[in-house]
Short mmCIF file of C-alpha atoms in Angstrom, two decimals:
data_model
loop_
_atom_site.label_atom_id
_atom_site.label_comp_id
_atom_site.label_asym_id
_atom_site.label_seq_id
_atom_site.Cartn_x
_atom_site.Cartn_y
_atom_site.Cartn_z
CA UNK A 984 107.19 93.08 105.74
CA UNK A 985 105.11 92.77 108.86
CA UNK A 986 102.18 94.55 110.44
CA UNK A 987 102.55 98.30 110.26
CA UNK A 988 99.55 99.02 112.46
CA UNK A 989 96.83 97.73 114.70
CA UNK A 990 94.45 98.57 111.83
CA UNK A 991 95.98 95.78 109.73
CA UNK A 992 95.50 93.28 112.56
CA UNK A 993 91.86 94.39 112.72
CA UNK A 994 91.65 93.91 108.94
CA UNK A 995 92.69 90.25 109.22
CA UNK A 996 90.10 89.67 111.95
CA UNK A 997 87.42 91.51 109.97
CA UNK A 998 87.98 89.18 107.00
CA UNK A 999 87.73 86.08 109.18
CA UNK A 1000 84.67 87.39 111.05
CA UNK A 1001 82.95 88.30 107.79
CA UNK A 1002 83.63 84.84 106.31
CA UNK A 1003 82.22 83.18 109.45
CA UNK A 1004 79.14 85.43 109.40
CA UNK A 1005 78.46 85.33 105.66
CA UNK A 1006 79.33 81.67 105.06
CA UNK A 1007 78.77 79.73 108.30
CA UNK A 1008 79.63 76.06 107.91
CA UNK A 1009 80.65 76.55 104.27
CA UNK A 1010 83.66 77.03 102.10
CA UNK A 1011 84.29 80.70 101.38
CA UNK A 1012 86.40 83.31 99.67
CA UNK A 1013 86.10 86.83 101.08
CA UNK A 1014 88.09 90.04 101.00
CA UNK A 1015 88.46 92.93 103.41
CA UNK A 1016 90.05 96.26 102.58
CA UNK A 1017 91.18 99.07 104.82
CA UNK A 1018 90.58 102.64 103.66
CA UNK A 1019 92.48 105.84 104.35
CA UNK A 1020 89.93 106.74 107.06
CA UNK A 1021 90.19 103.30 108.74
CA UNK A 1022 86.89 101.98 107.40
CA UNK A 1023 86.85 98.34 106.38
CA UNK A 1024 84.97 97.28 103.26
CA UNK A 1025 84.24 93.60 102.64
CA UNK A 1026 83.32 91.54 99.62
CA UNK A 1027 82.70 88.00 98.42
CA UNK A 1028 83.84 85.95 95.47
CA UNK A 1029 81.06 85.57 92.90
CA UNK A 1030 81.20 82.43 90.80
CA UNK A 1031 79.77 82.27 87.29
CA UNK A 1032 79.23 79.50 84.78
CA UNK A 1033 81.67 81.28 82.47
CA UNK A 1034 84.98 81.84 84.28
CA UNK A 1035 85.55 85.24 82.69
CA UNK A 1036 82.31 86.50 84.27
CA UNK A 1037 83.31 85.53 87.84
CA UNK A 1038 84.18 88.38 90.20
CA UNK A 1039 87.08 88.32 92.64
CA UNK A 1040 86.18 88.95 96.27
CA UNK A 1041 88.15 92.21 96.09
CA UNK A 1042 85.88 93.65 93.38
CA UNK A 1043 83.09 94.81 95.71
CA UNK A 1044 85.35 96.66 98.17
CA UNK A 1045 87.25 98.27 95.29
CA UNK A 1046 83.99 99.55 93.78
CA UNK A 1047 82.78 100.72 97.20
CA UNK A 1048 86.01 102.70 97.70
CA UNK A 1049 85.53 104.41 94.34
CA UNK A 1050 81.86 105.12 95.12
CA UNK A 1051 82.69 106.67 98.50
CA UNK A 1052 85.83 108.47 97.27
CA UNK A 1053 88.08 106.61 99.72
CA UNK A 1054 91.60 105.29 99.15
CA UNK A 1055 92.41 101.63 99.73
CA UNK A 1056 95.54 101.29 101.87
CA UNK A 1057 95.54 97.54 102.63
CA UNK A 1058 93.80 94.42 101.33
CA UNK A 1059 93.39 90.83 102.42
CA UNK A 1060 91.58 87.92 100.80
CA UNK A 1061 90.97 84.76 102.82
CA UNK A 1062 89.53 81.41 101.86
CA UNK A 1063 88.70 78.08 103.41
CA UNK A 1064 87.50 74.83 101.95
CA UNK A 1065 85.16 73.87 104.82
CA UNK A 1066 84.06 75.33 108.14
CA UNK A 1067 86.61 73.11 109.91
CA UNK A 1068 89.50 74.13 107.68
CA UNK A 1069 91.95 76.87 108.51
CA UNK A 1070 91.68 80.11 106.59
CA UNK A 1071 94.34 80.64 103.96
CA UNK A 1072 95.39 83.92 102.47
CA UNK A 1073 95.06 84.43 98.73
CA UNK A 1074 97.28 87.27 97.54
CA UNK A 1075 95.58 89.54 95.02
CA UNK A 1076 95.55 88.14 91.49
CA UNK A 1077 97.08 90.18 88.67
CA UNK A 1078 93.75 91.76 87.77
CA UNK A 1079 93.09 92.88 91.34
CA UNK A 1080 96.68 94.08 91.66
CA UNK A 1081 96.02 96.28 88.64
CA UNK A 1082 92.75 97.53 90.14
CA UNK A 1083 94.45 98.31 93.46
CA UNK A 1084 97.36 100.09 91.73
CA UNK A 1085 94.89 102.91 91.07
CA UNK A 1086 95.77 104.03 94.63
CA UNK A 1087 99.51 103.62 94.08
CA UNK A 1088 102.08 100.91 94.59
CA UNK A 1089 102.25 101.44 98.36
CA UNK A 1090 98.91 99.66 98.88
CA UNK A 1091 99.59 96.76 101.25
CA UNK A 1092 98.58 93.23 100.24
CA UNK A 1093 98.34 90.25 102.57
CA UNK A 1094 100.46 87.40 101.24
CA UNK A 1095 100.24 83.65 101.61
CA UNK A 1096 100.07 82.37 105.13
CA UNK A 1097 97.71 81.09 107.81
CA UNK A 1098 95.33 83.82 108.98
CA UNK A 1099 93.56 81.93 111.77
CA UNK A 1100 95.91 83.28 114.42
CA UNK A 1101 95.53 86.80 113.08
CA UNK A 1102 99.16 86.81 112.05
CA UNK A 1103 100.20 87.27 108.46
CA UNK A 1104 102.50 89.39 106.36
CA UNK A 1105 101.59 92.42 104.27
CA UNK A 1106 103.78 93.63 101.43
CA UNK A 1107 103.36 96.65 99.19
CA UNK A 1108 102.18 96.24 95.62
CA UNK A 1109 105.62 97.58 94.70
CA UNK A 1110 107.24 94.58 96.42
CA UNK A 1111 104.62 92.16 95.14
CA UNK A 1112 105.22 93.24 91.54
CA UNK A 1113 108.59 94.98 91.38
CA UNK A 1114 108.55 95.43 87.62
CA UNK A 1115 105.26 97.26 87.26
CA UNK A 1116 104.56 98.23 83.66
CA UNK A 1117 103.67 101.91 84.20
CA UNK A 1118 106.60 104.36 84.47
CA UNK A 1119 106.96 106.69 87.47
CA UNK A 1120 104.66 104.62 89.68
#
């Protein structure tokens, strides 16, 4: 797949801008999600001393969408190791895929690539996980 809209291009840039603003001169993992009304919600990865207590960067935007009764239509998570490093895309983990499936398997997910140029690929959850466990999804 490729970009379906200018909104997705803006989503990539929003993730990069948020990472630069929130974590200047640092490594970072951030997410940005596009809603059905073209709002963009952002979030950060939250580390914890016990791995099971850590929160994916997508968690905050997912909760915000539920709280505001919006649908998530596209999601991107970007990371970098240092301020000088290129941003990399982290496709949603299995847990976040399950959380995003709440809005259906047509939610678009950015997949591995270099996001610095603003160019990456989005695929639907359906294509990311073609053998989803729930019937009629």
